[in-house]
PDB file of C-alpha atoms in Angstrom:
ATOM      1  CA  MET A   1     -23.056  29.622  12.943  1.00  0.00           C
ATOM      2  CA  THR A   2     -20.175  29.830  15.384  1.00  0.00           C
ATOM      3  CA  THR A   3     -16.649  30.971  14.726  1.00  0.00           C
ATOM      4  CA  PRO A   4     -14.016  28.239  15.111  1.00  0.00           C
ATOM      5  CA  VAL A   5     -11.762  28.796  18.091  1.00  0.00           C
ATOM      6  CA  ARG A   6      -8.395  27.274  18.876  1.00  0.00           C
ATOM      7  CA  SER A   7      -8.531  25.033  21.929  1.00  0.00           C
ATOM      8  CA  GLU A   8      -5.639  23.631  23.937  1.00  0.00           C
ATOM      9  CA  ALA A   9      -3.916  20.465  22.776  1.00  0.00           C
ATOM     10  CA  PRO A  10      -6.313  17.568  23.481  1.00  0.00           C
ATOM     11  CA  ALA A  11      -5.551  15.226  26.373  1.00  0.00           C
ATOM     12  CA  HIS A  12      -5.365  12.093  24.225  1.00  0.00           C
ATOM     13  CA  THR A  13      -3.243  10.693  21.414  1.00  0.00           C
ATOM     14  CA  GLY A  14      -5.876  10.798  18.670  1.00  0.00           C
ATOM     15  CA  SER A  15      -5.961  13.081  15.640  1.00  0.00           C
ATOM     16  CA  THR A  16      -7.855  13.365  12.357  1.00  0.00           C
ATOM     17  CA  THR A  17      -5.450  10.904  10.746  1.00  0.00           C
ATOM     18  CA  THR A  18      -5.912   8.245  13.423  1.00  0.00           C
ATOM     19  CA  ARG A  19      -9.683   8.679  13.331  1.00  0.00           C
ATOM     20  CA  LEU A  20      -9.736   8.171   9.549  1.00  0.00           C
ATOM     21  CA  LEU A  21      -7.456   5.158   9.907  1.00  0.00           C
ATOM     22  CA  GLY A  22      -9.681   3.778  12.667  1.00  0.00           C
ATOM     23  CA  VAL A  23     -12.765   4.027  10.463  1.00  0.00           C
ATOM     24  CA  ALA A  24     -10.888   2.354   7.591  1.00  0.00           C
ATOM     25  CA  VAL A  25      -9.838  -0.504   9.908  1.00  0.00           C
ATOM     26  CA  ILE A  26     -13.400  -1.071  11.147  1.00  0.00           C
ATOM     27  CA  VAL A  27     -14.855  -1.027   7.612  1.00  0.00           C
ATOM     28  CA  GLY A  28     -12.065  -3.343   6.456  1.00  0.00           C
ATOM     29  CA  LEU A  29     -12.682  -5.734   9.351  1.00  0.00           C
ATOM     30  CA  VAL A  30     -16.390  -5.980   8.529  1.00  0.00           C
ATOM     31  CA  ALA A  31     -15.550  -6.748   4.879  1.00  0.00           C
ATOM     32  CA  LEU A  32     -12.913  -9.264   5.993  1.00  0.00           C
ATOM     33  CA  VAL A  33     -15.318 -11.128   8.271  1.00  0.00           C
ATOM     34  CA  LEU A  34     -18.022 -11.243   5.585  1.00  0.00           C
ATOM     35  CA  LEU A  35     -15.641 -12.412   2.873  1.00  0.00           C
ATOM     36  CA  GLY A  36     -13.705 -14.683   5.201  1.00  0.00           C
ATOM     37  CA  PHE A  37     -16.743 -16.561   6.489  1.00  0.00           C
ATOM     38  CA  PHE A  38     -19.271 -16.296   3.651  1.00  0.00           C
ATOM     39  CA  GLY A  39     -17.500 -15.170   0.466  1.00  0.00           C
ATOM     40  CA  ALA A  40     -14.359 -17.245   0.085  1.00  0.00           C
ATOM     41  CA  PRO A  41     -14.894 -20.920  -0.813  1.00  0.00           C
ATOM     42  CA  ALA A  42     -14.055 -23.847   1.459  1.00  0.00           C
ATOM     43  CA  ASP A  43     -10.922 -25.833   0.615  1.00  0.00           C
ATOM     44  CA  ASP A  44     -11.114 -29.310  -0.957  1.00  0.00           C
ATOM     45  CA  GLU A  45      -8.770 -30.800   1.654  1.00  0.00           C
ATOM     46  CA  GLN A  46      -9.100 -28.529   4.710  1.00  0.00           C
ATOM     47  CA  ALA A  47     -12.797 -27.645   4.272  1.00  0.00           C
ATOM     48  CA  ASP A  48     -13.676 -24.520   6.301  1.00  0.00           C
ATOM     49  CA  ALA A  49     -10.552 -24.678   8.470  1.00  0.00           C
ATOM     50  CA  VAL A  50      -8.808 -22.848   5.620  1.00  0.00           C
ATOM     51  CA  ARG A  51     -10.639 -19.679   6.735  1.00  0.00           C
ATOM     52  CA  LEU A  52      -8.026 -19.309   9.477  1.00  0.00           C
ATOM     53  CA  ILE A  53      -5.594 -18.281   6.730  1.00  0.00           C
ATOM     54  CA  PHE A  54      -7.280 -14.851   6.688  1.00  0.00           C
ATOM     55  CA  VAL A  55      -6.063 -14.026  10.205  1.00  0.00           C
ATOM     56  CA  HIS A  56      -2.930 -16.206  10.385  1.00  0.00           C
ATOM     57  CA  VAL A  57      -1.084 -14.972   7.279  1.00  0.00           C
ATOM     58  CA  PRO A  58      -1.740 -11.237   7.923  1.00  0.00           C
ATOM     59  CA  SER A  59      -0.474 -11.692  11.509  1.00  0.00           C
ATOM     60  CA  ALA A  60       2.690 -13.390  10.229  1.00  0.00           C
ATOM     61  CA  PHE A  61       3.236 -10.686   7.587  1.00  0.00           C
ATOM     62  CA  LEU A  62       2.865  -7.898  10.150  1.00  0.00           C
ATOM     63  CA  THR A  63       5.194  -9.744  12.538  1.00  0.00           C
ATOM     64  CA  TYR A  64       7.945  -9.531   9.928  1.00  0.00           C
ATOM     65  CA  ALA A  65       7.074  -5.918   9.081  1.00  0.00           C
ATOM     66  CA  ALA A  66       6.913  -4.727  12.696  1.00  0.00           C
ATOM     67  CA  PHE A  67      10.174  -6.387  13.759  1.00  0.00           C
ATOM     68  CA  THR A  68      11.909  -5.143  10.600  1.00  0.00           C
ATOM     69  CA  VAL A  69      10.859  -1.591  11.538  1.00  0.00           C
ATOM     70  CA  THR A  70      12.220  -2.232  15.054  1.00  0.00           C
ATOM     71  CA  ALA A  71      15.532  -3.382  13.565  1.00  0.00           C
ATOM     72  CA  VAL A  72      15.737  -0.295  11.318  1.00  0.00           C
ATOM     73  CA  GLY A  73      14.857   1.978  14.254  1.00  0.00           C
ATOM     74  CA  SER A  74      17.511   0.292  16.377  1.00  0.00           C
ATOM     75  CA  VAL A  75      20.188   0.789  13.720  1.00  0.00           C
ATOM     76  CA  MET A  76      19.179   4.445  13.418  1.00  0.00           C
ATOM     77  CA  TRP A  77      19.410   4.858  17.197  1.00  0.00           C
ATOM     78  CA  LEU A  78      22.874   3.290  17.322  1.00  0.00           C
ATOM     79  CA  TRP A  79      24.044   5.248  14.276  1.00  0.00           C
ATOM     80  CA  LYS A  80      22.408   8.674  14.673  1.00  0.00           C
ATOM     81  CA  ARG A  81      21.214   8.606  18.310  1.00  0.00           C
ATOM     82  CA  SER A  82      17.808   9.523  16.911  1.00  0.00           C
ATOM     83  CA  LEU A  83      15.146   9.671  19.635  1.00  0.00           C
ATOM     84  CA  TRP A  84      12.416   9.571  16.972  1.00  0.00           C
ATOM     85  CA  TRP A  85      13.708   6.239  15.657  1.00  0.00           C
ATOM     86  CA  ASP A  86      14.114   4.871  19.171  1.00  0.00           C
ATOM     87  CA  LEU A  87      10.451   5.580  19.914  1.00  0.00           C
ATOM     88  CA  VAL A  88       9.488   3.988  16.576  1.00  0.00           C
ATOM     89  CA  ALA A  89      11.583   0.900  17.384  1.00  0.00           C
ATOM     90  CA  HIS A  90       9.988   0.502  20.809  1.00  0.00           C
ATOM     91  CA  GLY A  91       6.430   1.004  19.579  1.00  0.00           C
ATOM     92  CA  SER A  92       6.858  -1.355  16.662  1.00  0.00           C
ATOM     93  CA  ALA A  93       8.341  -4.054  18.904  1.00  0.00           C
ATOM     94  CA  GLU A  94       5.338  -3.897  21.231  1.00  0.00           C
ATOM     95  CA  ILE A  95       2.848  -4.194  18.361  1.00  0.00           C
ATOM     96  CA  GLY A  96       5.022  -6.874  16.741  1.00  0.00           C
ATOM     97  CA  VAL A  97       4.828  -8.984  19.902  1.00  0.00           C
ATOM     98  CA  VAL A  98       1.016  -8.857  19.661  1.00  0.00           C
ATOM     99  CA  PHE A  99       1.122  -9.975  16.018  1.00  0.00           C
ATOM    100  CA  CYS A 100       3.751 -12.657  16.663  1.00  0.00           C
ATOM    101  CA  SER A 101       1.684 -14.084  19.541  1.00  0.00           C
ATOM    102  CA  LEU A 102      -1.355 -14.152  17.259  1.00  0.00           C
ATOM    103  CA  THR A 103       0.659 -15.868  14.519  1.00  0.00           C
ATOM    104  CA  LEU A 104       1.656 -18.654  16.899  1.00  0.00           C
ATOM    105  CA  PHE A 105      -1.807 -18.935  18.446  1.00  0.00           C
ATOM    106  CA  THR A 106      -3.802 -18.982  15.199  1.00  0.00           C
ATOM    107  CA  GLY A 107      -1.244 -21.320  13.629  1.00  0.00           C
ATOM    108  CA  SER A 108      -1.607 -23.681  16.567  1.00  0.00           C
ATOM    109  CA  VAL A 109      -5.420 -23.579  16.379  1.00  0.00           C
ATOM    110  CA  TRP A 110      -5.230 -24.188  12.619  1.00  0.00           C
ATOM    111  CA  GLY A 111      -2.715 -27.009  13.130  1.00  0.00           C
ATOM    112  CA  ARG A 112      -5.112 -29.148  15.143  1.00  0.00           C
ATOM    113  CA  PRO A 113      -7.633 -29.862  12.345  1.00  0.00           C
ATOM    114  CA  THR A 114      -5.025 -29.944   9.551  1.00  0.00           C
ATOM    115  CA  TRP A 115      -1.954 -31.643  11.146  1.00  0.00           C
ATOM    116  CA  ASN A 116      -3.774 -33.291  14.031  1.00  0.00           C
ATOM    117  CA  THR A 117      -1.591 -31.475  16.561  1.00  0.00           C
ATOM    118  CA  TYR A 118      -1.457 -28.044  18.175  1.00  0.00           C
ATOM    119  CA  TRP A 119       2.324 -27.996  18.433  1.00  0.00           C
ATOM    120  CA  ASP A 120       5.388 -29.953  17.298  1.00  0.00           C
ATOM    121  CA  TRP A 121       8.735 -29.234  19.004  1.00  0.00           C
ATOM    122  CA  GLY A 122      10.585 -30.736  16.033  1.00  0.00           C
ATOM    123  CA  ASP A 123       9.046 -28.282  13.563  1.00  0.00           C
ATOM    124  CA  VAL A 124      11.595 -25.616  12.609  1.00  0.00           C
ATOM    125  CA  ARG A 125       9.043 -22.975  11.554  1.00  0.00           C
ATOM    126  CA  LEU A 126       7.164 -23.196  14.840  1.00  0.00           C
ATOM    127  CA  VAL A 127      10.256 -23.257  17.052  1.00  0.00           C
ATOM    128  CA  THR A 128      12.099 -20.428  15.253  1.00  0.00           C
ATOM    129  CA  THR A 129       8.954 -18.286  15.466  1.00  0.00           C
ATOM    130  CA  LEU A 130       8.693 -19.013  19.194  1.00  0.00           C
ATOM    131  CA  ILE A 131      12.366 -18.037  19.631  1.00  0.00           C
ATOM    132  CA  LEU A 132      11.648 -14.778  17.774  1.00  0.00           C
ATOM    133  CA  LEU A 133       8.744 -14.048  20.112  1.00  0.00           C
ATOM    134  CA  LEU A 134      10.836 -14.777  23.205  1.00  0.00           C
ATOM    135  CA  LEU A 135      13.652 -12.528  21.947  1.00  0.00           C
ATOM    136  CA  MET A 136      11.241  -9.657  21.383  1.00  0.00           C
ATOM    137  CA  VAL A 137       9.608 -10.174  24.780  1.00  0.00           C
ATOM    138  CA  GLY A 138      13.175  -9.949  26.102  1.00  0.00           C
ATOM    139  CA  TYR A 139      13.572  -6.674  24.189  1.00  0.00           C
ATOM    140  CA  LEU A 140      10.484  -5.268  25.949  1.00  0.00           C
ATOM    141  CA  ALA A 141      11.791  -6.534  29.300  1.00  0.00           C
ATOM    142  CA  VAL A 142      15.105  -4.704  28.730  1.00  0.00           C
ATOM    143  CA  ARG A 143      13.159  -1.556  27.864  1.00  0.00           C
ATOM    144  CA  SER A 144      11.132  -1.769  31.056  1.00  0.00           C
ATOM    145  CA  MET A 145      14.125  -2.261  33.365  1.00  0.00           C
ATOM    146  CA  GLY A 146      14.553   1.482  33.796  1.00  0.00           C
ATOM    147  CA  GLY A 147      17.729   3.502  34.253  1.00  0.00           C
ATOM    148  CA  ASP A 148      19.332   6.038  31.952  1.00  0.00           C
ATOM    149  CA  ASP A 149      17.177   6.427  28.801  1.00  0.00           C
ATOM    150  CA  SER A 150      20.143   6.445  26.455  1.00  0.00           C
ATOM    151  CA  ALA A 151      21.706   3.300  27.948  1.00  0.00           C
ATOM    152  CA  VAL A 152      18.355   1.474  27.882  1.00  0.00           C
ATOM    153  CA  ALA A 153      17.877   2.431  24.221  1.00  0.00           C
ATOM    154  CA  THR A 154      21.354   1.161  23.347  1.00  0.00           C
ATOM    155  CA  ARG A 155      20.967  -2.139  25.230  1.00  0.00           C
ATOM    156  CA  SER A 156      17.554  -2.820  23.727  1.00  0.00           C
ATOM    157  CA  ALA A 157      18.743  -1.894  20.223  1.00  0.00           C
ATOM    158  CA  ILE A 158      21.420  -4.601  20.497  1.00  0.00           C
ATOM    159  CA  VAL A 159      18.777  -7.146  21.579  1.00  0.00           C
ATOM    160  CA  ALA A 160      16.595  -6.079  18.626  1.00  0.00           C
ATOM    161  CA  LEU A 161      19.434  -6.609  16.175  1.00  0.00           C
ATOM    162  CA  ILE A 162      20.162 -10.078  17.607  1.00  0.00           C
ATOM    163  CA  ALA A 163      16.441 -10.893  17.177  1.00  0.00           C
ATOM    164  CA  ALA A 164      16.487  -9.505  13.632  1.00  0.00           C
ATOM    165  CA  VAL A 165      19.031 -12.173  12.625  1.00  0.00           C
ATOM    166  CA  ASN A 166      16.237 -14.676  13.291  1.00  0.00           C
ATOM    167  CA  LEU A 167      13.792 -12.992  10.867  1.00  0.00           C
ATOM    168  CA  PRO A 168      15.174 -14.451   7.613  1.00  0.00           C
ATOM    169  CA  ILE A 169      15.688 -17.797   9.372  1.00  0.00           C
ATOM    170  CA  VAL A 170      11.992 -17.915  10.332  1.00  0.00           C
ATOM    171  CA  ASN A 171      10.939 -16.851   6.849  1.00  0.00           C
ATOM    172  CA  ARG A 172      13.201 -19.270   4.942  1.00  0.00           C
ATOM    173  CA  SER A 173      12.936 -22.190   7.386  1.00  0.00           C
ATOM    174  CA  VAL A 174      10.234 -23.933   5.322  1.00  0.00           C
ATOM    175  CA  GLU A 175      12.585 -23.905   2.320  1.00  0.00           C
ATOM    176  CA  TRP A 176      15.868 -24.676   4.084  1.00  0.00           C
ATOM    177  CA  TRP A 177      14.510 -27.473   6.292  1.00  0.00           C
ATOM    178  CA  PHE A 178      11.486 -28.574   4.240  1.00  0.00           C
ATOM    179  CA  ASP A 179      11.823 -32.120   5.635  1.00  0.00           C
ATOM    180  CA  ARG A 180      11.634 -30.868   9.250  1.00  0.00           C
ATOM    181  CA  THR A 181       8.411 -28.935   9.145  1.00  0.00           C
ATOM    182  CA  LEU A 182       4.707 -29.620   8.793  1.00  0.00           C
ATOM    183  CA  HIS A 183       4.252 -26.061   7.616  1.00  0.00           C
ATOM    184  CA  GLN A 184       3.453 -25.400   3.977  1.00  0.00           C
ATOM    185  CA  LYS A 185       5.635 -23.115   1.866  1.00  0.00           C
ATOM    186  CA  SER A 186       4.595 -19.523   1.155  1.00  0.00           C
ATOM    187  CA  SER A 187       0.818 -19.198   0.690  1.00  0.00           C
ATOM    188  CA  LEU A 188       1.433 -16.472  -1.872  1.00  0.00           C
ATOM    189  CA  THR A 189       3.961 -18.235  -4.076  1.00  0.00           C
ATOM    190  CA  ASP A 190       2.713 -21.814  -4.105  1.00  0.00           C
ATOM    191  CA  GLY A 191      -0.186 -20.798  -6.405  1.00  0.00           C
ATOM    192  CA  ASN A 192      -2.726 -23.138  -4.825  1.00  0.00           C
ATOM    193  CA  LEU A 193      -5.173 -20.504  -3.612  1.00  0.00           C
ATOM    194  CA  GLU A 194      -8.512 -19.757  -5.278  1.00  0.00           C
ATOM    195  CA  ASP A 195      -8.847 -16.175  -6.568  1.00  0.00           C
ATOM    196  CA  LEU A 196     -11.331 -15.066  -3.900  1.00  0.00           C
ATOM    197  CA  THR A 197      -9.327 -16.792  -1.171  1.00  0.00           C
ATOM    198  CA  LEU A 198      -6.194 -14.970  -2.315  1.00  0.00           C
ATOM    199  CA  PHE A 199      -8.071 -11.661  -2.506  1.00  0.00           C
ATOM    200  CA  THR A 200      -9.499 -12.097   0.997  1.00  0.00           C
ATOM    201  CA  MET A 201      -6.084 -13.000   2.396  1.00  0.00           C
ATOM    202  CA  LEU A 202      -4.570  -9.879   0.800  1.00  0.00           C
ATOM    203  CA  LEU A 203      -7.464  -7.815   2.186  1.00  0.00           C
ATOM    204  CA  GLY A 204      -6.526  -9.210   5.608  1.00  0.00           C
ATOM    205  CA  VAL A 205      -2.940  -8.039   5.084  1.00  0.00           C
ATOM    206  CA  VAL A 206      -4.182  -4.553   4.130  1.00  0.00           C
ATOM    207  CA  VAL A 207      -6.526  -4.310   7.159  1.00  0.00           C
ATOM    208  CA  TRP A 208      -3.825  -5.568   9.559  1.00  0.00           C
ATOM    209  CA  SER A 209      -1.376  -3.058   8.005  1.00  0.00           C
ATOM    210  CA  LEU A 210      -3.824  -0.188   8.513  1.00  0.00           C
ATOM    211  CA  PHE A 211      -4.245  -1.284  12.121  1.00  0.00           C
ATOM    212  CA  TYR A 212      -0.457  -1.357  12.500  1.00  0.00           C
ATOM    213  CA  VAL A 213      -0.124   2.220  11.213  1.00  0.00           C
ATOM    214  CA  TRP A 214      -2.985   3.371  13.478  1.00  0.00           C
ATOM    215  CA  ALA A 215      -1.434   1.657  16.501  1.00  0.00           C
ATOM    216  CA  MET A 216       2.061   2.951  15.668  1.00  0.00           C
ATOM    217  CA  ILE A 217       0.881   6.573  15.606  1.00  0.00           C
ATOM    218  CA  HIS A 218      -0.837   6.179  18.980  1.00  0.00           C
ATOM    219  CA  ARG A 219       2.052   4.199  20.467  1.00  0.00           C
ATOM    220  CA  PHE A 220       4.638   6.710  19.279  1.00  0.00           C
ATOM    221  CA  ARG A 221       2.706   9.517  20.973  1.00  0.00           C
ATOM    222  CA  VAL A 222       2.357   7.475  24.163  1.00  0.00           C
ATOM    223  CA  GLY A 223       6.134   6.922  24.128  1.00  0.00           C
ATOM    224  CA  TRP A 224       6.726  10.627  23.609  1.00  0.00           C
ATOM    225  CA  LEU A 225       4.361  11.594  26.444  1.00  0.00           C
ATOM    226  CA  GLU A 226       5.865   9.094  28.869  1.00  0.00           C
ATOM    227  CA  ARG A 227       9.325  10.432  28.069  1.00  0.00           C
ATOM    228  CA  GLU A 228       8.094  13.984  28.649  1.00  0.00           C
ATOM    229  CA  LEU A 229       6.704  12.855  32.003  1.00  0.00           C
ATOM    230  CA  ARG A 230      10.018  11.290  33.040  1.00  0.00           C
ATOM    231  CA  PHE A 231      11.996  14.378  32.065  1.00  0.00           C
ATOM    232  CA  GLY A 232       9.328  16.716  33.465  1.00  0.00           C
ATOM    233  CA  ASP A 233       9.549  14.935  36.832  1.00  0.00           C
ATOM    234  CA  LEU A 234      13.343  15.163  36.607  1.00  0.00           C
ATOM    235  CA  ASP A 235      13.157  18.917  35.958  1.00  0.00           C
ATOM    236  CA  VAL A 236      10.905  19.364  39.003  1.00  0.00           C
ATOM    237  CA  ALA A 237      13.233  17.253  41.177  1.00  0.00           C
ATOM    238  CA  ILE A 238      16.290  19.265  40.068  1.00  0.00           C
ATOM    239  CA  ALA A 239      14.482  22.563  40.758  1.00  0.00           C
ATOM    240  CA  GLN A 240      13.465  21.340  44.234  1.00  0.00           C
ATOM    241  CA  ARG A 241      17.014  20.188  44.976  1.00  0.00           C
ATOM    242  CA  ARG A 242      18.420  23.563  43.906  1.00  0.00           C
ATOM    243  CA  ALA A 243      15.862  25.381  46.061  1.00  0.00           C
ATOM    244  CA  GLU A 244      16.788  23.176  49.028  1.00  0.00           C
ATOM    245  CA  ALA A 245      20.481  23.812  48.424  1.00  0.00           C
ATOM    246  CA  ARG A 246      19.911  27.580  48.274  1.00  0.00           C
ATOM    247  CA  ALA A 247      17.816  27.453  51.443  1.00  0.00           C
ATOM    248  CA  SER A 248      20.408  25.437  53.362  1.00  0.00           C
ATOM    249  CA  GLY A 249      23.135  27.749  52.052  1.00  0.00           C
ATOM    250  CA  ASP A 250      21.253  30.793  53.374  1.00  0.00           C
ATOM    251  CA  GLY A 251      20.659  29.035  56.707  1.00  0.00           C
ATOM    252  CA  GLY A 252      24.409  28.384  57.055  1.00  0.00           C
ATOM    253  CA  GLY A 253      25.201  32.069  56.531  1.00  0.00           C
ATOM    254  CA  ARG A 254      27.138  31.416  53.282  1.00  0.00           C
TER     255      ARG A 254
ATOM    256  CA  MET B   1     -19.745 -24.885   8.179  1.00  0.00           C
ATOM    257  CA  THR B   2     -17.056 -27.318   9.370  1.00  0.00           C
ATOM    258  CA  HIS B   3     -14.477 -26.602  12.112  1.00  0.00           C
ATOM    259  CA  LEU B   4     -16.610 -23.756  13.471  1.00  0.00           C
ATOM    260  CA  GLY B   5     -15.105 -24.026  16.969  1.00  0.00           C
ATOM    261  CA  TYR B   6     -11.549 -23.624  15.642  1.00  0.00           C
ATOM    262  CA  LEU B   7     -12.627 -20.713  13.449  1.00  0.00           C
ATOM    263  CA  LEU B   8     -14.334 -18.889  16.301  1.00  0.00           C
ATOM    264  CA  VAL B   9     -11.340 -19.371  18.619  1.00  0.00           C
ATOM    265  CA  GLY B  10      -8.801 -18.253  15.994  1.00  0.00           C
ATOM    266  CA  TRP B  11     -10.792 -15.285  14.715  1.00  0.00           C
ATOM    267  CA  GLY B  12     -12.049 -14.354  18.172  1.00  0.00           C
ATOM    268  CA  ALA B  13      -8.551 -14.319  19.629  1.00  0.00           C
ATOM    269  CA  SER B  14      -7.248 -12.208  16.732  1.00  0.00           C
ATOM    270  CA  LEU B  15      -9.982  -9.589  16.780  1.00  0.00           C
ATOM    271  CA  GLY B  16     -10.114  -9.628  20.582  1.00  0.00           C
ATOM    272  CA  ALA B  17      -6.357  -9.146  20.985  1.00  0.00           C
ATOM    273  CA  LEU B  18      -6.223  -6.292  18.472  1.00  0.00           C
ATOM    274  CA  GLY B  19      -9.261  -4.631  20.076  1.00  0.00           C
ATOM    275  CA  PHE B  20      -7.806  -5.026  23.560  1.00  0.00           C
ATOM    276  CA  TYR B  21      -4.449  -3.586  22.478  1.00  0.00           C
ATOM    277  CA  ALA B  22      -6.195  -0.667  20.750  1.00  0.00           C
ATOM    278  CA  LEU B  23      -8.182   0.201  23.874  1.00  0.00           C
ATOM    279  CA  ARG B  24      -5.136  -0.164  26.086  1.00  0.00           C
ATOM    280  CA  VAL B  25      -2.880   2.082  24.008  1.00  0.00           C
ATOM    281  CA  MET B  26      -5.598   4.768  23.828  1.00  0.00           C
ATOM    282  CA  GLN B  27      -6.141   4.528  27.587  1.00  0.00           C
ATOM    283  CA  ARG B  28      -2.386   4.845  28.204  1.00  0.00           C
ATOM    284  CA  GLY B  29      -2.325   7.884  25.915  1.00  0.00           C
ATOM    285  CA  ARG B  30      -5.182   9.586  27.754  1.00  0.00           C
ATOM    286  CA  ARG B  31      -3.587   8.923  31.122  1.00  0.00           C
ATOM    287  CA  ALA B  32      -0.174  10.235  30.066  1.00  0.00           C
ATOM    288  CA  ALA B  33      -1.567  13.200  28.087  1.00  0.00           C
ATOM    289  CA  GLY B  34      -3.552  14.314  31.113  1.00  0.00           C
ATOM    290  CA  ARG B  35      -0.330  14.674  33.099  1.00  0.00           C
ATOM    291  CA  VAL B  36       1.812  16.427  30.467  1.00  0.00           C
ATOM    292  CA  PRO B  37       1.363  20.192  30.081  1.00  0.00           C
ATOM    293  CA  PRO B  38      -0.372  21.076  26.771  1.00  0.00           C
ATOM    294  CA  GLU B  39       2.642  23.005  25.447  1.00  0.00           C
ATOM    295  CA  ARG B  40       4.730  19.817  25.662  1.00  0.00           C
ATOM    296  CA  ARG B  41       2.278  17.657  23.696  1.00  0.00           C
ATOM    297  CA  ARG B  42       3.896  19.100  20.634  1.00  0.00           C
ATOM    298  CA  TRP B  43       3.157  16.310  18.143  1.00  0.00           C
ATOM    299  CA  LEU B  44      -0.418  17.664  17.910  1.00  0.00           C
ATOM    300  CA  ALA B  45      -1.589  20.943  16.536  1.00  0.00           C
ATOM    301  CA  ALA B  46      -4.362  22.363  18.672  1.00  0.00           C
ATOM    302  CA  GLU B  47      -7.678  21.184  17.274  1.00  0.00           C
ATOM    303  CA  GLU B  48     -10.335  23.540  16.022  1.00  0.00           C
ATOM    304  CA  THR B  49     -13.643  23.390  17.822  1.00  0.00           C
ATOM    305  CA  SER B  50     -16.796  25.333  17.231  1.00  0.00           C
TER     306      SER B  50
END
């Protein structure tokens, strides 16, 4: 038996929590695939195409959740100048863009067998979701433009809050403009789902949520490290400049 | 099973995108962590090894 020893901080962003979450996500994904393809029944109208609901609805749910967290983080940055919340806002926006892209893609793939089209520019749900995605891609573009960290955080927080106005519009669009969309109303509230279909869809939401938490922890740490690198490089540059200034001062006899 | 092509594309894209993002964020973390001094990776307690 060996005595435990303390090692240096590991050169990665993992921890016991992320490893446990990772295992839970993998187990959940296996269960989701088995239930999604072989457990849940086919639909009377859509046949097996309905099985896309198990990836489409969780992606849409996590899109709302991730961008809501970004909006909250942005408010907290503007209000409290909290670096922690700024890193949360940035990380959540990045993950939200992945989920929002998947929502549009899986919805489009599902639309072909059920609506006979991949895309309809007159459909308010589709177009408002696309606008949301473009706004959040714009948020990430603002973040990547560089410059003073505080100014970048403030500019991007404003973009995030403009995008957040679109969230309830996307969500309510199928109610407000029901005659201008092919999209059904809420899968949860319309009560048309079989029990096992509903269970599998909710399992999908749980698995996607666990993935979101796992990814957020890693992404937050990446954001922290990259900030440390920027400020570390700045510290080195300032020290070099001071050394140069001292050296030139000595050389000039002052 | 009907619509198998649509199902494989939709599910494949979803699982593939999440897997790709997961690998990418871990890779970014490793790269950045390798360049930051251990004392500044302060979100992590040092791990116990035996």
